[in-house]
Structure formats: structure tokens, C-alpha cells
PDB file of C-alpha atoms in Angstrom:
ATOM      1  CA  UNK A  81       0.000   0.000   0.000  1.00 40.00           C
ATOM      2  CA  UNK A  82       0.957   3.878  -0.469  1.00 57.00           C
ATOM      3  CA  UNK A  83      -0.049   5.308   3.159  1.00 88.00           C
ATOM      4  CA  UNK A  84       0.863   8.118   5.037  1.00 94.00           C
ATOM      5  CA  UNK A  85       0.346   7.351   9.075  1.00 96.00           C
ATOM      6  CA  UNK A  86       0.557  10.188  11.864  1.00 97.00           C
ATOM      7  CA  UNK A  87      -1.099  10.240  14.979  1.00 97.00           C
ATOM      8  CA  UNK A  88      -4.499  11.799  15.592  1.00 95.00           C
ATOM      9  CA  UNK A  89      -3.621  14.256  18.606  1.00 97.00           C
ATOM     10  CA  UNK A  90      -1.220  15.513  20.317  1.00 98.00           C
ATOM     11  CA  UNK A  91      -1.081  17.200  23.439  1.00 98.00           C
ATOM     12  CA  UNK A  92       1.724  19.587  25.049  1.00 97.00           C
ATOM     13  CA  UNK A  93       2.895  22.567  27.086  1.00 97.00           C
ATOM     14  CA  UNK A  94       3.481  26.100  26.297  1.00 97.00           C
ATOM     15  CA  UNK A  95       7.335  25.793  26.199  1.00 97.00           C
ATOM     16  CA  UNK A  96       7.903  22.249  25.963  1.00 97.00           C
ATOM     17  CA  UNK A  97       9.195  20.210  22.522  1.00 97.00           C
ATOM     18  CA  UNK A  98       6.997  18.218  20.918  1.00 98.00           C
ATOM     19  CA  UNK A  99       7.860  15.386  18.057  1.00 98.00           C
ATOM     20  CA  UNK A 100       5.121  14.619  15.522  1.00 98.00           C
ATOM     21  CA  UNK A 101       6.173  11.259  13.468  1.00 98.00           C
ATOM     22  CA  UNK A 102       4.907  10.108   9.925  1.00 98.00           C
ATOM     23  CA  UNK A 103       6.121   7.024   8.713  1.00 97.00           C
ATOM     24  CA  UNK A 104       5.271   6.744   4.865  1.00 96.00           C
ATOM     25  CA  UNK A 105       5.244   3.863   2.112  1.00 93.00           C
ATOM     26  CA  UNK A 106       5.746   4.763  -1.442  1.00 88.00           C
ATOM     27  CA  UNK A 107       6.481   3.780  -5.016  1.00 82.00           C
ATOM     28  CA  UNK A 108       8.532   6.677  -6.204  1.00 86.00           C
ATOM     29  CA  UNK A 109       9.839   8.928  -3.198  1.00 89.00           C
ATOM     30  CA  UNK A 110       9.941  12.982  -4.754  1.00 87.00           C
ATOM     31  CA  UNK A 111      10.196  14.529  -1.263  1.00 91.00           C
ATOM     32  CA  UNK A 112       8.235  14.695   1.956  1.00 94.00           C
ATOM     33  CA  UNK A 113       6.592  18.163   3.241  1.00 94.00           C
ATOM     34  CA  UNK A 114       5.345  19.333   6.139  1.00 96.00           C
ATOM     35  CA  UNK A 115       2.245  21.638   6.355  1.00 95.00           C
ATOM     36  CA  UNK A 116       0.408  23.796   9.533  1.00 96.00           C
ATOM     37  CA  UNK A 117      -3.316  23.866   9.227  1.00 95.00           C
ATOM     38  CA  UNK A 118      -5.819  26.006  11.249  1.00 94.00           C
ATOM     39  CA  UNK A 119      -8.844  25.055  11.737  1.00 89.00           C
ATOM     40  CA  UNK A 120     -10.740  26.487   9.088  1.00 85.00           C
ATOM     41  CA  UNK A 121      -8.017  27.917   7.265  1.00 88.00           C
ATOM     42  CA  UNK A 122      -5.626  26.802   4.617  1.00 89.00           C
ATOM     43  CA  UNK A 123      -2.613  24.811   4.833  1.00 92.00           C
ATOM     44  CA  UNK A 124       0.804  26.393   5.182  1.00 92.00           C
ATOM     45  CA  UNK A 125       3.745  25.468   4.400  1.00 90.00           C
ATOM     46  CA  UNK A 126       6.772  24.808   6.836  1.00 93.00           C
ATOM     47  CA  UNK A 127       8.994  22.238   5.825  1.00 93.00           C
ATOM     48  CA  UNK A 128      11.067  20.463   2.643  1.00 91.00           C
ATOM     49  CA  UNK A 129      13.142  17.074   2.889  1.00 94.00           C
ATOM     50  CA  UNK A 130      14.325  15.167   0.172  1.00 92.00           C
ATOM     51  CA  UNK A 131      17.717  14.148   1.456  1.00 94.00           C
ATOM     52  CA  UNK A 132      18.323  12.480   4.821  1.00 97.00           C
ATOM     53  CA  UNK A 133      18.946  14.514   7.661  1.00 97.00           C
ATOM     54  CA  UNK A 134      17.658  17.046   9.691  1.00 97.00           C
ATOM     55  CA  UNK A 135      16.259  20.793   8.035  1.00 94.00           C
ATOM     56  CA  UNK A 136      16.366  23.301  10.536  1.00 94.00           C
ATOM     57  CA  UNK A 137      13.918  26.467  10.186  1.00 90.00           C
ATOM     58  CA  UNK A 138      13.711  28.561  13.762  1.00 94.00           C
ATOM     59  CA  UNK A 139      11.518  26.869  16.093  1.00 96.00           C
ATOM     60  CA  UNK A 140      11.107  24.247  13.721  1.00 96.00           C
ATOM     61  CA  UNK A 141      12.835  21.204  12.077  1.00 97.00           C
ATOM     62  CA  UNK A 142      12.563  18.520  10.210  1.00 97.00           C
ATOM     63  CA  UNK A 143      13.846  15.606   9.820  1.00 98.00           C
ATOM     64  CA  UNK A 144      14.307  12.391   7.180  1.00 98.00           C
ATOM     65  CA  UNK A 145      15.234   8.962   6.419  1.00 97.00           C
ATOM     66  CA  UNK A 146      14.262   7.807   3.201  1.00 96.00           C
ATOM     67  CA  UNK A 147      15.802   4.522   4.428  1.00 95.00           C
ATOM     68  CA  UNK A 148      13.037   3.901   7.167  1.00 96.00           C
ATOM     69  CA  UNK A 149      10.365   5.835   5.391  1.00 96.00           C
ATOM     70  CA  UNK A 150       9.825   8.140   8.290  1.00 97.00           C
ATOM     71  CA  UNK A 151      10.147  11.556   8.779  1.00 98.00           C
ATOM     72  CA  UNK A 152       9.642  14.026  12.367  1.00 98.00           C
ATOM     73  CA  UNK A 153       8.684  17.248  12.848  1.00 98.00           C
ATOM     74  CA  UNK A 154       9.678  18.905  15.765  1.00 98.00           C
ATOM     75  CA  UNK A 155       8.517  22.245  17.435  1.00 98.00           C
ATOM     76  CA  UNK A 156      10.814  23.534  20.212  1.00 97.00           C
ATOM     77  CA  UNK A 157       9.583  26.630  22.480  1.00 97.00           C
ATOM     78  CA  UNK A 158       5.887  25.772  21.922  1.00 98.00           C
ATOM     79  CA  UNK A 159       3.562  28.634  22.092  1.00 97.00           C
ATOM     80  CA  UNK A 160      -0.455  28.404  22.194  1.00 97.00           C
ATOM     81  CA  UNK A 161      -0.477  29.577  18.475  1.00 97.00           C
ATOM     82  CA  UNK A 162       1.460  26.529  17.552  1.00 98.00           C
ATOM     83  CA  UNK A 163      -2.030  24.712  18.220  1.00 98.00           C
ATOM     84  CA  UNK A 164      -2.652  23.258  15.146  1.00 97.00           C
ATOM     85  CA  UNK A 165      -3.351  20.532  12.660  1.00 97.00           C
ATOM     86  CA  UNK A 166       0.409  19.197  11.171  1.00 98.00           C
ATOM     87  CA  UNK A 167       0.189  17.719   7.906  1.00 96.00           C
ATOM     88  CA  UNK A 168       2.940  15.187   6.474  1.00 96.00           C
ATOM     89  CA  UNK A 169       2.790  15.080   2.633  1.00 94.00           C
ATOM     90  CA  UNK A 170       4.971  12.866   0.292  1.00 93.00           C
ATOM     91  CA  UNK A 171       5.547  13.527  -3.669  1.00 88.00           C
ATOM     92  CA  UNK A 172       5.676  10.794  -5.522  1.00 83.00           C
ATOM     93  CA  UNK A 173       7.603  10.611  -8.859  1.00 76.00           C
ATOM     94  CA  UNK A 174       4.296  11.064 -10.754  1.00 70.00           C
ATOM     95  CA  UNK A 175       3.819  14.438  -8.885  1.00 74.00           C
ATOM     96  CA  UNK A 176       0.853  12.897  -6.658  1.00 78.00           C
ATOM     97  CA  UNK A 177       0.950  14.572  -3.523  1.00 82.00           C
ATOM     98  CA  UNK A 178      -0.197  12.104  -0.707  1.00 88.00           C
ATOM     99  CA  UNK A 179      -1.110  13.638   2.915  1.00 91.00           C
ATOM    100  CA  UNK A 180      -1.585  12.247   6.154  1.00 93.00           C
ATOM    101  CA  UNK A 181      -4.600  13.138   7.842  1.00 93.00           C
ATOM    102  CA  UNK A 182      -3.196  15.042  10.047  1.00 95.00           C
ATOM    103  CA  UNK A 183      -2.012  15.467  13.776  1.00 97.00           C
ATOM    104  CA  UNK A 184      -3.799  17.654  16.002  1.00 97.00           C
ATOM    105  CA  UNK A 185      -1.814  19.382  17.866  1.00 98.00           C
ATOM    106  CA  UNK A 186      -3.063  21.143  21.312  1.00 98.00           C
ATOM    107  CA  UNK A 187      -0.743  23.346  23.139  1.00 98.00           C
ATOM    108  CA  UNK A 188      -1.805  24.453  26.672  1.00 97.00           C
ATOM    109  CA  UNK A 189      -0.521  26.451  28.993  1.00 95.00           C
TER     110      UNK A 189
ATOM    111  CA  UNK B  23      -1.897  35.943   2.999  1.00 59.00           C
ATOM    112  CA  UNK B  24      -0.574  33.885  -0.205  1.00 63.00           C
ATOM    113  CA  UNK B  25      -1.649  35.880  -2.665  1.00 86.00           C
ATOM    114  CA  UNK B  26      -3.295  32.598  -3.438  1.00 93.00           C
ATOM    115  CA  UNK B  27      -7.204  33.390  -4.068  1.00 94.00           C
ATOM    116  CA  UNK B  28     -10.376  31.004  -5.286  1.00 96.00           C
ATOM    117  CA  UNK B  29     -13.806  31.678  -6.170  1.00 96.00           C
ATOM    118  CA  UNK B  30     -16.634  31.384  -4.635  1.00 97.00           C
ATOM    119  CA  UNK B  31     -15.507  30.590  -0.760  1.00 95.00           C
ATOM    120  CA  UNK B  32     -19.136  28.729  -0.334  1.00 96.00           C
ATOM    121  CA  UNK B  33     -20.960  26.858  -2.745  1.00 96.00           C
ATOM    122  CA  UNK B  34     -24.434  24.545  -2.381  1.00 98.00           C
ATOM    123  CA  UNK B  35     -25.256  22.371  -5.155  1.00 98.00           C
ATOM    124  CA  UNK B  36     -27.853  19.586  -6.221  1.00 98.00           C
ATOM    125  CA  UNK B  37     -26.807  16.249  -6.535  1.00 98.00           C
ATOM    126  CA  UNK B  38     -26.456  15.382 -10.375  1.00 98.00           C
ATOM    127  CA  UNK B  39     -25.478  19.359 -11.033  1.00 98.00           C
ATOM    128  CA  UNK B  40     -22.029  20.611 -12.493  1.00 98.00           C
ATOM    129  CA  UNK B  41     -20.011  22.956 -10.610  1.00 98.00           C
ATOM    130  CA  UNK B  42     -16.781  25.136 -11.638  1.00 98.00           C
ATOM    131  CA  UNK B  43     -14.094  26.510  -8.966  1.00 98.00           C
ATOM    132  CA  UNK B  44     -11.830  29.021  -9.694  1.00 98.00           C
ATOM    133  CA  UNK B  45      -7.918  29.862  -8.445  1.00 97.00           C
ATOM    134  CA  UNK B  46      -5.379  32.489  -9.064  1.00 94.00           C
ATOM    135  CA  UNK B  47      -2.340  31.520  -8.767  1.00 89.00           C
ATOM    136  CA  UNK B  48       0.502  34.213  -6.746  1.00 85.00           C
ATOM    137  CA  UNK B  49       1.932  36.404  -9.123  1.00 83.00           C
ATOM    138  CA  UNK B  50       4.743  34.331 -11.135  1.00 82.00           C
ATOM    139  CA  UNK B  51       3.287  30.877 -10.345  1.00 86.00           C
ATOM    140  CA  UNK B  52       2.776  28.313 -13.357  1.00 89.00           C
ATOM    141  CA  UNK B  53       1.700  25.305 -11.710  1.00 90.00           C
ATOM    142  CA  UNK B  54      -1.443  24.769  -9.770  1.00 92.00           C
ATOM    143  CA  UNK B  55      -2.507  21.802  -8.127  1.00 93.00           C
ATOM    144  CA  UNK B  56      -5.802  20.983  -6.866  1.00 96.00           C
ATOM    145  CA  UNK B  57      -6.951  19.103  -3.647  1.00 95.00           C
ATOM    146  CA  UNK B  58      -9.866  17.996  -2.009  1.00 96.00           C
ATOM    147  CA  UNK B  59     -10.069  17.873   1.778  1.00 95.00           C
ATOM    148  CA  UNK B  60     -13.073  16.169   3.577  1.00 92.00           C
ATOM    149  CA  UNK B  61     -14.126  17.197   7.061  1.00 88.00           C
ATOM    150  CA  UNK B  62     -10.965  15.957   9.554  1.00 86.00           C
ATOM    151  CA  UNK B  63      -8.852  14.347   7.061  1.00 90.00           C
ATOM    152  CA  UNK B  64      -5.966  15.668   5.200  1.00 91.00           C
ATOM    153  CA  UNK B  65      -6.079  17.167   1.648  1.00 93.00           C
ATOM    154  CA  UNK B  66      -6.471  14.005  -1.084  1.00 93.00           C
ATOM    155  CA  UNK B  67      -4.472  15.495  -4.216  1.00 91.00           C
ATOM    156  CA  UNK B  68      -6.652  15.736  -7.625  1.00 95.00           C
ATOM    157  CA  UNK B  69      -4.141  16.861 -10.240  1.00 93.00           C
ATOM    158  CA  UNK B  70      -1.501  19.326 -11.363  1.00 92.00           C
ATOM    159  CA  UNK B  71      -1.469  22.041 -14.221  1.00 93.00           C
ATOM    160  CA  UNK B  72       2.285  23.108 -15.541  1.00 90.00           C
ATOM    161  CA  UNK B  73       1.847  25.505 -18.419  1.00 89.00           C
ATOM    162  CA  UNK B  74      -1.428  24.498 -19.243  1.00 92.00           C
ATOM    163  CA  UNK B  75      -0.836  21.256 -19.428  1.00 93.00           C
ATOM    164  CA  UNK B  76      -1.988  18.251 -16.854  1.00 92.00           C
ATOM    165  CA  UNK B  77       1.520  16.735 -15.608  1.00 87.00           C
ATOM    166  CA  UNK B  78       0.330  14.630 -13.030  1.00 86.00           C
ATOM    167  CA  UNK B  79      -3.169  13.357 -11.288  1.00 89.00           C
ATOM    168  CA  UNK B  80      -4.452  11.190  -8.238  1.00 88.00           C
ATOM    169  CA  UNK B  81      -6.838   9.059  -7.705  1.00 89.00           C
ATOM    170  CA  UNK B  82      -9.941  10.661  -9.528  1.00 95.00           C
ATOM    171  CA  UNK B  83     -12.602   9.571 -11.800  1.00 96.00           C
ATOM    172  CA  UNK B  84     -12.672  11.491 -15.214  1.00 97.00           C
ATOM    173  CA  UNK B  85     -15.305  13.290 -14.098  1.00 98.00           C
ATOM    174  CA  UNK B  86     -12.924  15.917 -12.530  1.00 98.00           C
ATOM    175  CA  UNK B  87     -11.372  17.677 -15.115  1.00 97.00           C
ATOM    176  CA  UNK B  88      -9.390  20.747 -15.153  1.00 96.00           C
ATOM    177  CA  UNK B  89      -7.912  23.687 -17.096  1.00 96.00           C
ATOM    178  CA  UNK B  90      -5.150  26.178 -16.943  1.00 95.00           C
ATOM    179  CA  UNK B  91      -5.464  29.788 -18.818  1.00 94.00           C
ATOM    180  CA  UNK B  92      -2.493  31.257 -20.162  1.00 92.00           C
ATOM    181  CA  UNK B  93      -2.245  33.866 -17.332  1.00 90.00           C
ATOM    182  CA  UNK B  94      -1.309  30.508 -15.052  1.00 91.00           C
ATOM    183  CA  UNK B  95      -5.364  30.612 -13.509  1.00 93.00           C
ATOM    184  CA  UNK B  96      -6.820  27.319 -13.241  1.00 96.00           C
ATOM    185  CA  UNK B  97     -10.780  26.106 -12.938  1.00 97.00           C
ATOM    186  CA  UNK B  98     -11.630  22.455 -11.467  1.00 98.00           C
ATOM    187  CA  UNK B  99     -14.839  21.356 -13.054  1.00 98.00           C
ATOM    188  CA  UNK B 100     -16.919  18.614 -10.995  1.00 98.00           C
ATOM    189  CA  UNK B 101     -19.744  16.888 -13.234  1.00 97.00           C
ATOM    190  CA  UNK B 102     -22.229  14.689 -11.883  1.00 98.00           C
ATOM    191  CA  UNK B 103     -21.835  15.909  -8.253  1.00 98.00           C
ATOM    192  CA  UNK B 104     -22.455  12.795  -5.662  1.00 98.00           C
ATOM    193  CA  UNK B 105     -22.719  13.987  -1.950  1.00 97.00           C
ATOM    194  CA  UNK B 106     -19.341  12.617  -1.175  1.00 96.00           C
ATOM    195  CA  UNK B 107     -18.421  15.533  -3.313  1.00 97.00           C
ATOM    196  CA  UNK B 108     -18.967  17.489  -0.533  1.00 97.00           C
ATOM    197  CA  UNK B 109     -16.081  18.900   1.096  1.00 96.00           C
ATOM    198  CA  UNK B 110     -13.271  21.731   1.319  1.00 96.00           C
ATOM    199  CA  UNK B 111     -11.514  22.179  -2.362  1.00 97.00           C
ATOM    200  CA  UNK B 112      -8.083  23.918  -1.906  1.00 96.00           C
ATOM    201  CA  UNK B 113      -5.841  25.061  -4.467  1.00 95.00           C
ATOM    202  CA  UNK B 114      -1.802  25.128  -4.570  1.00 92.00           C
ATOM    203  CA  UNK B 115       0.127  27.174  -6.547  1.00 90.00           C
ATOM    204  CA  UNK B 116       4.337  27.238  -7.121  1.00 85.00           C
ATOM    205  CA  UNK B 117       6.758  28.178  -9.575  1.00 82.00           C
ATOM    206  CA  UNK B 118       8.042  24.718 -11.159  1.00 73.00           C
ATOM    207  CA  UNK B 119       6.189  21.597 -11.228  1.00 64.00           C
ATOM    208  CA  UNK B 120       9.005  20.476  -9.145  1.00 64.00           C
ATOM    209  CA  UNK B 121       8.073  22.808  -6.271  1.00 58.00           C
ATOM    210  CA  UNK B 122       8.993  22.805  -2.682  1.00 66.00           C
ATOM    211  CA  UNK B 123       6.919  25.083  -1.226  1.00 76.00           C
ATOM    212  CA  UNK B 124       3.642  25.477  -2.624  1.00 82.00           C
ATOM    213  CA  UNK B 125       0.955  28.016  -2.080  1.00 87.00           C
ATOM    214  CA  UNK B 126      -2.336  27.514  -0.724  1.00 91.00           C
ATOM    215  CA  UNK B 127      -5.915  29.748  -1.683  1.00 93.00           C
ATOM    216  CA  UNK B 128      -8.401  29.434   1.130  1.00 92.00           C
ATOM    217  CA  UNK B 129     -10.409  27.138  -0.277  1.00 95.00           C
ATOM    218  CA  UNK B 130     -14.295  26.562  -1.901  1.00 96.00           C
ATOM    219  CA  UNK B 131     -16.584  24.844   0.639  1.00 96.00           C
ATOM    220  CA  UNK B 132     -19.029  23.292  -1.698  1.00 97.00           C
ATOM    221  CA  UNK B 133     -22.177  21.171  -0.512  1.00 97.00           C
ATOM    222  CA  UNK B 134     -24.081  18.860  -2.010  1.00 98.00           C
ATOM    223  CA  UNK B 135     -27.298  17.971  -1.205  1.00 97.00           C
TER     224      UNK B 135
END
């Protein structure tokens, strides 16, 4: 199968670190993205990985082994406007984007 | 904001109708993908428009079809609607089909009923 699997929720505290996982199966691996979702807004995008390794972006990173098919996201110095759905999306060689269906994330304080 | 917008934000529609969404694409964009996102899943991806042309699509029956105008704007067209039509349809655009950070509009809610 070709599936994308993140967990559901997530729950944390204002100023902690917090490690969302997606583990992914593909035919043709193009790259793997990370997106921040809203509730009723659109998707945003925070993250890009197509080599192994770890992408570092401010508060948050990203991270990447093709080998294991997994990838993290992790959000240091949480704040309560990092509460949030966190999308993991692969690109397959035949430009299908595939997304997880998301990890709600709820930061409290 | 993206600079991403579609048209209409809300939509109601009959079962059986046709329906057309719209998206302009940020300033010096030439692909668009489209997505469809039902209530608390993630987006499913439809297809992609590079320079008018359809360079890659997901799992969706013909009767999704799309364009892209010369301008690099882009219209989904949904015949037939079912009522598992129903949902959130977002548009993406980027520069390159080979994009790594794409774009989002805010979305058409359309319902079917």
C-alpha cells in the first residue's frame, strides 16, 4: 500500500518540545513536506526534505530517512499559536501529492 | 496571505449538477494543483497544471477535469456531483512543477445535497 500514518492528537505545554512522526510507504519517493493547518483555514507550508537529515527552520525542524520511510517534525519553544493541525505530505515521482490526515496538535498552557 | 485566491468561498449544489471553482495563482506561479479535503482528514491530491498542461493526477474519476489559462489561472470542473463531493476544495500554486513550497488559496466549501 501507499499510506501516510501520523497520529491523531497531540497534546503539550506552552514551552515544551513536541515530536510529531509520519512514517510513509511509497512507489517513487519525490520529497516529503510538512504543512500547519488552522482550523478552518488553509494549509501552510513549513517544511522540505528530500535528502536524509535534519532541516532546521527557527523553532522548527525537520527531519528524514528515506531509508526507514519516516520523517519528524519537531517544534521547540511551543507557544499556544502553535495549536494546530500538522500535515505530512509525500511527492511521488508522478507528482501525486499524498497527505496524512493530520495530527492535532493542542498546546496548553 | 498567499496571494493565493479562489472563487466562490461557499458553494451549495444539487446532486447530479455541475459545478466550476476558480484559483489564481501568486503572481509568477505556473503550476497549480488541486486538492480535495473532507471534514478531519488531510487534503487528497486531484491533479496538477504546468503551463497548461496536466503533468500529473491522483486518484480521480474522469469526471474531474481541469484547465489552466495562459495567465497561469486554473478552474476544477466537478460533473455529476455525488454527496461525497462534498467537502473543502483547496488550491496550490508554485513556480516549477518540481516545487517545494507550494501556495495555498483558502479554499471553496461546496455542498451537495
Amino acid at each position: 500500500g501507499q499510506n501516510i500514518d501520523q497520529p491523531t492528537e497531540m497534546t503539550a505545554t506552552e514551552g515544551a518540545i513536541v515530536q510529531i512522526n509520519c512514517t510513509y510507504q511509497t512507489s517513487g519517493f519525490n520529497g516529503l513536506f510538512w504543512y500547519q493547518q488552522h482550523a478552518g483555514e488553509a494549509p501552510t507550508f513549513l517544511s522540505y526534505n528530500v535528502l536524509d537529515g535534519l532541516e532546521e527552520k527557527g523553532r522548527f525542524s525537520s527531519f528524514l530517512s528515506r531509508s526507514k520511510g519516516y520523517s519528524y517534525l519537531l517544534l521547540k519553544e511551543l507557544q499556544m499559536k502553535d495549536s494546530a493541525s500538522y500535515l505530512c505530505a509525500v511527492r511521488e515521482n508522478n507528482n501525486d501529492m499524498r497527505f496524512g490526515a493530520g495530527t492535532r496538535l493542542t498546546v496548553k498552557p | 496571505e498567499t496571494g493565493v485566491t479562489q472563487s466562490p468561498t461557499h458553494l451549495i449544489k444539487t446532486r447530479g449538477q455541475q459545478v466550476t471553482l476558480r484559483c489564481s495563482s501568486q503572481s509568477g506561479h505556473n503550476t497549480v494543483s488541486w486538492y480535495q479535503q473532507a471534514l478531519g482528514q488531510g487534503p487528497q491530491f486531484i491533479f496538477q497544471y504546468y503551463r497548461e498542461e496536466e503533468n500529473g493526477r491522483g486518484n480521480f474519476p474522469p469526471r474531474f477535469s481541469g484547465l489552466q489559462f495562459p495567465n497561469y489561472s486554473s478552474e476544477l470542473n466537478v460533473n455529476a456531483l455525488e454527496l461525497d463531493d462534498s467537502a473543502l476544495y483547496l488550491c496550490a500554486s508554485s513556480w516549477g512543477w518540481v516545487n517545494t513550497e507550494a501556495f495555498f488559496g483558502q479554499g471553496t466549501r461546496l455542498t451537495v445535497v
